[in-house]
Amino acid sequence: NTFIWSCAKFFNKRDSIFSLIKFREKYFIKKFDKNLNSTSNVEEITEDIIIKKYDNKFKVIPKNVTKYVDEKILKTWLVPTLIGSSIGAIIAGLISGYLLTLFFATIALLVCINLFFGNENLRLGENLPKGIMGFNLPLFVGAFSSMLGIGGGTFNVSLMSLYGTPIHRAVGTSAGLGFFLAIPGTFFFIISGLFVDNLPPLSLGYVNILGLILIAPLSTLSAPLGARYAHSLPKKTLTRIFALFLLITSLRMFLEVL
């Protein structure tokens, strides 16, 4: 049998304390007043609800509950992400860089404004859509991300958050998808740029080998540090940092094309 518990002063209210209990692979929650008198019945609660409502509120959360990569989303979105990435890379080789940059700068600015000033409780749904819609979302994200040469975090994190995925889990899952998104995107960028003239030295198609050698090791070393720091931040702070990153990126791109 397992028995793990945790208490928290919920939403900074001094008169409310919640106890989270794990017993025989199930989770239960119970509310107490400041004198530890019971004020509610014991209710069974799912892992998803714990993550969405109570993450960062408890002093202790069982580690197997606070998973920052949603394996279900990762598996469901993997195939459409790969297909979309391939399509996006092919399209990118056919249209101008000016339009791509302008498009991404506009999308990034809109997402940034929503994160800064929008209602953080705004939801398109409580869960990510399934069926055709569930396939098309990662397909378009993969296509747009590959066209713009990004890892998909801008779109994936925003979409997952709008469908009720906690920001920490959305960031972790998006990072996992970014790895797979890059594989077909890189391949097709190489193919589509093989016979293009006036590319920078040491280029293999549209992939610059020198840039890859300089950037990849530093990114690999710094990624775990960023992930560790992100997991320690409150939801609101992490959201604001992500929005600020989008703002800087958007402004830089607008300056390039205007």
Short mmCIF file of C-alpha atoms in Angstrom, two decimals:
data_model
loop_
_atom_site.label_atom_id
_atom_site.label_comp_id
_atom_site.label_asym_id
_atom_site.label_seq_id
_atom_site.Cartn_x
_atom_site.Cartn_y
_atom_site.Cartn_z
CA ASN A 1 0.00 0.00 0.00
CA THR A 2 1.13 3.55 -0.61
CA PHE A 3 0.24 6.59 1.44
CA ILE A 4 1.47 10.07 0.48
CA TRP A 5 -0.03 13.34 1.66
CA SER A 6 0.48 17.04 1.19
CA CYS A 7 -1.11 20.20 2.53
CA ALA A 8 -1.37 23.69 1.12
CA LYS A 9 -2.88 27.04 1.98
CA PHE A 10 -5.07 27.20 -1.09
CA PHE A 11 -4.92 30.38 -3.22
CA ASN A 12 -3.15 32.16 -0.33
CA LYS A 13 -6.27 32.03 1.85
CA ARG A 14 -5.30 31.58 5.46
CA ASP A 15 -8.56 29.92 6.41
CA SER A 16 -8.43 27.08 3.86
CA ILE A 17 -6.12 24.08 3.90
CA PHE A 18 -6.33 21.20 1.45
CA SER A 19 -4.92 17.75 2.03
CA LEU A 20 -3.93 15.57 -0.92
CA ILE A 21 -3.74 11.85 -0.24
CA LYS A 22 -2.57 8.95 -2.37
CA PHE A 23 -3.81 5.53 -1.32
CA ARG A 24 -3.58 2.33 -3.38
CA GLU A 25 -2.79 4.20 -6.60
CA LYS A 26 -5.76 6.57 -6.20
CA TYR A 27 -5.76 10.22 -5.16
CA PHE A 28 -8.14 11.89 -2.71
CA ILE A 29 -8.55 15.47 -1.53
CA LYS A 30 -10.09 16.93 1.62
CA LYS A 31 -10.58 20.49 2.87
CA PHE A 32 -9.90 21.79 6.41
CA ASP A 33 -10.23 25.15 8.14
CA LYS A 34 -7.34 26.94 9.86
CA ASN A 35 -7.92 24.90 13.01
CA LEU A 36 -7.65 21.67 11.00
CA ASN A 37 -11.33 20.92 11.36
CA SER A 38 -12.77 19.05 8.41
CA THR A 39 -15.02 21.18 6.18
CA SER A 40 -15.65 18.73 3.34
CA ASN A 41 -15.96 15.07 2.55
CA VAL A 42 -13.08 13.13 1.07
CA GLU A 43 -13.34 13.26 -2.74
CA GLU A 44 -11.47 11.16 -5.27
CA ILE A 45 -9.50 13.26 -7.75
CA THR A 46 -7.68 12.46 -11.00
CA GLU A 47 -4.07 13.24 -11.84
CA ASP A 48 -5.15 15.69 -14.57
CA ILE A 49 -7.22 17.73 -12.11
CA ILE A 50 -4.31 17.78 -9.64
CA ILE A 51 -2.04 19.19 -12.34
CA LYS A 52 -4.55 21.74 -13.65
CA LYS A 53 -5.88 23.07 -10.34
CA TYR A 54 -3.38 22.33 -7.61
CA ASP A 55 0.12 22.19 -9.13
CA ASN A 56 2.45 24.69 -7.39
CA LYS A 57 -0.13 25.06 -4.60
CA PHE A 58 0.98 22.09 -2.54
CA LYS A 59 4.22 21.91 -0.61
CA VAL A 60 4.66 18.33 -1.76
CA ILE A 61 3.25 16.66 -4.86
CA PRO A 62 4.10 13.03 -5.67
CA LYS A 63 6.71 13.17 -8.42
CA ASN A 64 4.89 10.73 -10.65
CA VAL A 65 1.93 13.14 -10.74
CA THR A 66 3.83 16.24 -11.84
CA LYS A 67 4.93 14.92 -15.20
CA TYR A 68 6.07 17.75 -17.42
CA VAL A 69 5.78 15.75 -20.64
CA ASP A 70 2.33 14.49 -21.55
CA GLU A 71 3.08 11.15 -23.19
CA LYS A 72 -0.46 10.84 -24.53
CA ILE A 73 -0.24 14.16 -26.40
CA LEU A 74 3.27 13.32 -27.57
CA LYS A 75 2.14 10.02 -29.11
CA THR A 76 -1.06 11.45 -30.61
CA TRP A 77 0.60 14.51 -32.15
CA LEU A 78 3.79 12.80 -33.34
CA VAL A 79 2.66 11.53 -36.78
CA PRO A 80 0.77 14.69 -37.85
CA THR A 81 3.70 16.81 -36.64
CA LEU A 82 6.12 14.82 -38.82
CA ILE A 83 3.82 15.12 -41.85
CA GLY A 84 3.23 18.82 -41.27
CA SER A 85 6.94 19.50 -40.87
CA SER A 86 7.64 17.86 -44.23
CA ILE A 87 4.91 19.86 -45.96
CA GLY A 88 6.08 23.10 -44.37
CA ALA A 89 9.69 22.63 -45.45
CA ILE A 90 8.61 22.00 -49.04
CA ILE A 91 6.38 25.10 -49.08
CA ALA A 92 9.13 27.22 -47.52
CA GLY A 93 11.39 26.45 -50.46
CA LEU A 94 8.78 27.83 -52.85
CA ILE A 95 7.84 31.19 -51.28
CA SER A 96 9.81 34.29 -50.35
CA GLY A 97 11.59 34.74 -47.04
CA TYR A 98 10.00 38.19 -46.70
CA LEU A 99 6.48 36.72 -46.48
CA LEU A 100 7.60 34.01 -44.06
CA THR A 101 9.23 36.53 -41.72
CA LEU A 102 6.27 38.91 -41.83
CA PHE A 103 3.84 36.08 -41.17
CA PHE A 104 5.74 34.75 -38.17
CA ALA A 105 6.31 38.23 -36.69
CA THR A 106 2.58 38.92 -36.84
CA ILE A 107 1.58 35.58 -35.30
CA ALA A 108 4.17 35.92 -32.52
CA LEU A 109 2.96 39.43 -31.68
CA LEU A 110 -0.69 38.32 -31.49
CA VAL A 111 0.19 35.39 -29.22
CA CYS A 112 2.32 37.70 -27.05
CA ILE A 113 -0.54 40.20 -26.63
CA ASN A 114 -2.90 37.41 -25.65
CA LEU A 115 -0.47 36.06 -23.04
CA PHE A 116 0.21 39.50 -21.55
CA PHE A 117 -3.28 40.97 -21.54
CA GLY A 118 -5.67 38.11 -22.26
CA ASN A 119 -7.73 36.24 -19.73
CA GLU A 120 -5.49 33.50 -18.35
CA ASN A 121 -8.62 31.42 -17.77
CA LEU A 122 -9.60 31.65 -21.45
CA ARG A 123 -10.18 28.17 -22.82
CA LEU A 124 -11.23 26.74 -26.14
CA GLY A 125 -11.97 23.50 -24.31
CA GLU A 126 -11.03 21.44 -21.28
CA ASN A 127 -9.20 18.83 -23.36
CA LEU A 128 -7.44 18.79 -26.70
CA PRO A 129 -9.77 17.89 -29.59
CA LYS A 130 -9.80 14.41 -31.09
CA GLY A 131 -10.58 13.02 -34.52
CA ILE A 132 -10.00 15.19 -37.61
CA MET A 133 -9.52 18.37 -35.59
CA GLY A 134 -7.09 16.59 -33.29
CA PHE A 135 -5.06 15.50 -36.32
CA ASN A 136 -5.16 18.86 -38.14
CA LEU A 137 -3.97 20.98 -35.20
CA PRO A 138 -0.49 19.41 -34.93
CA LEU A 139 -0.39 19.07 -38.74
CA PHE A 140 -0.73 22.83 -39.20
CA VAL A 141 1.57 23.56 -36.27
CA GLY A 142 4.22 21.31 -37.80
CA ALA A 143 3.81 22.95 -41.21
CA PHE A 144 3.94 26.55 -39.97
CA SER A 145 6.82 25.82 -37.58
CA SER A 146 8.88 24.12 -40.28
CA MET A 147 8.19 26.97 -42.71
CA LEU A 148 9.49 29.45 -40.14
CA GLY A 149 12.42 27.34 -38.94
CA ILE A 150 11.26 27.12 -35.32
CA GLY A 151 10.71 24.22 -32.96
CA GLY A 152 6.96 24.68 -32.65
CA GLY A 153 6.90 26.00 -29.08
CA THR A 154 5.23 29.27 -30.08
CA PHE A 155 2.20 27.49 -31.48
CA ASN A 156 2.18 24.26 -29.45
CA VAL A 157 2.39 25.90 -26.02
CA SER A 158 -0.31 28.43 -26.91
CA LEU A 159 -2.69 25.78 -28.28
CA MET A 160 -2.17 23.33 -25.43
CA SER A 161 -2.75 26.10 -22.88
CA LEU A 162 -5.98 27.14 -24.60
CA TYR A 163 -7.18 23.56 -24.26
CA GLY A 164 -6.45 23.32 -20.55
CA THR A 165 -2.93 21.87 -20.51
CA PRO A 166 -0.88 23.43 -17.66
CA ILE A 167 1.90 25.74 -18.91
CA HIS A 168 4.73 23.59 -17.48
CA ARG A 169 3.38 20.44 -19.10
CA ALA A 170 2.73 22.29 -22.36
CA VAL A 171 6.33 23.56 -22.49
CA GLY A 172 7.79 20.12 -21.75
CA THR A 173 5.58 18.34 -24.27
CA SER A 174 6.30 20.96 -26.92
CA ALA A 175 10.04 20.49 -26.39
CA GLY A 176 9.63 16.78 -27.03
CA LEU A 177 7.68 17.42 -30.22
CA GLY A 178 10.28 19.94 -31.38
CA PHE A 179 12.90 17.23 -31.66
CA PHE A 180 10.75 15.17 -34.04
CA LEU A 181 9.58 18.24 -35.93
CA ALA A 182 13.18 19.11 -36.79
CA ILE A 183 14.02 15.78 -38.45
CA PRO A 184 11.87 15.87 -41.62
CA GLY A 185 12.10 19.66 -41.73
CA THR A 186 15.89 19.54 -41.91
CA PHE A 187 15.85 16.80 -44.54
CA PHE A 188 13.51 18.64 -46.89
CA PHE A 189 15.29 21.98 -46.39
CA ILE A 190 18.48 20.25 -47.53
CA ILE A 191 16.77 18.75 -50.57
CA SER A 192 14.94 21.92 -51.64
CA GLY A 193 18.09 24.04 -51.41
CA LEU A 194 20.62 21.70 -53.09
CA PHE A 195 20.59 23.51 -56.44
CA VAL A 196 20.10 27.07 -55.15
CA ASP A 197 22.90 29.53 -55.94
CA ASN A 198 24.46 32.23 -53.73
CA LEU A 199 24.04 30.40 -50.43
CA PRO A 200 26.51 31.06 -47.56
CA PRO A 201 29.72 28.99 -47.45
CA LEU A 202 29.53 25.51 -45.90
CA SER A 203 25.83 25.16 -46.75
CA LEU A 204 24.13 21.88 -47.49
CA GLY A 205 20.96 23.04 -49.19
CA TYR A 206 19.32 25.53 -46.87
CA VAL A 207 21.15 24.09 -43.84
CA ASN A 208 24.37 25.84 -42.91
CA ILE A 209 26.83 23.33 -41.47
CA LEU A 210 28.95 25.96 -39.70
CA GLY A 211 25.89 27.40 -37.98
CA LEU A 212 24.82 23.91 -36.95
CA ILE A 213 28.26 23.15 -35.46
CA LEU A 214 28.28 26.41 -33.48
CA ILE A 215 24.68 26.42 -32.26
CA ALA A 216 23.88 22.75 -31.56
CA PRO A 217 26.40 22.09 -28.74
CA LEU A 218 25.46 25.26 -26.85
CA SER A 219 21.75 24.51 -27.23
CA THR A 220 22.26 20.95 -25.98
CA LEU A 221 24.15 22.16 -22.91
CA SER A 222 21.77 24.98 -22.03
CA ALA A 223 18.45 23.15 -22.61
CA PRO A 224 18.54 21.11 -19.34
CA LEU A 225 19.32 24.29 -17.37
CA GLY A 226 16.38 26.10 -18.91
CA ALA A 227 14.06 23.17 -18.30
CA ARG A 228 15.11 22.87 -14.66
CA TYR A 229 14.64 26.61 -14.08
CA ALA A 230 11.27 26.66 -15.86
CA HIS A 231 9.90 23.87 -13.65
CA SER A 232 10.74 25.90 -10.54
CA LEU A 233 8.84 28.99 -11.71
CA PRO A 234 5.20 29.77 -10.91
CA LYS A 235 2.75 29.42 -13.80
CA LYS A 236 2.19 33.18 -14.16
CA THR A 237 5.90 33.99 -14.19
CA LEU A 238 6.68 31.34 -16.82
CA THR A 239 3.81 32.62 -18.98
CA ARG A 240 5.12 36.19 -18.79
CA ILE A 241 8.67 35.10 -19.70
CA PHE A 242 7.35 33.20 -22.71
CA ALA A 243 5.32 36.26 -23.77
CA LEU A 244 8.36 38.53 -23.42
CA PHE A 245 10.42 36.16 -25.57
CA LEU A 246 7.74 36.30 -28.28
CA LEU A 247 7.64 40.10 -28.11
CA ILE A 248 11.40 40.44 -28.59
CA THR A 249 11.37 37.90 -31.42
CA SER A 250 8.45 39.60 -33.15
CA LEU A 251 9.95 43.10 -32.94
CA ARG A 252 13.29 41.88 -34.25
CA MET A 253 11.62 40.27 -37.26
CA PHE A 254 9.49 43.35 -37.99
CA LEU A 255 12.69 45.42 -38.03
CA GLU A 256 14.18 43.06 -40.61
CA VAL A 257 11.30 43.32 -43.08
CA LEU A 258 10.08 46.90 -42.63
#
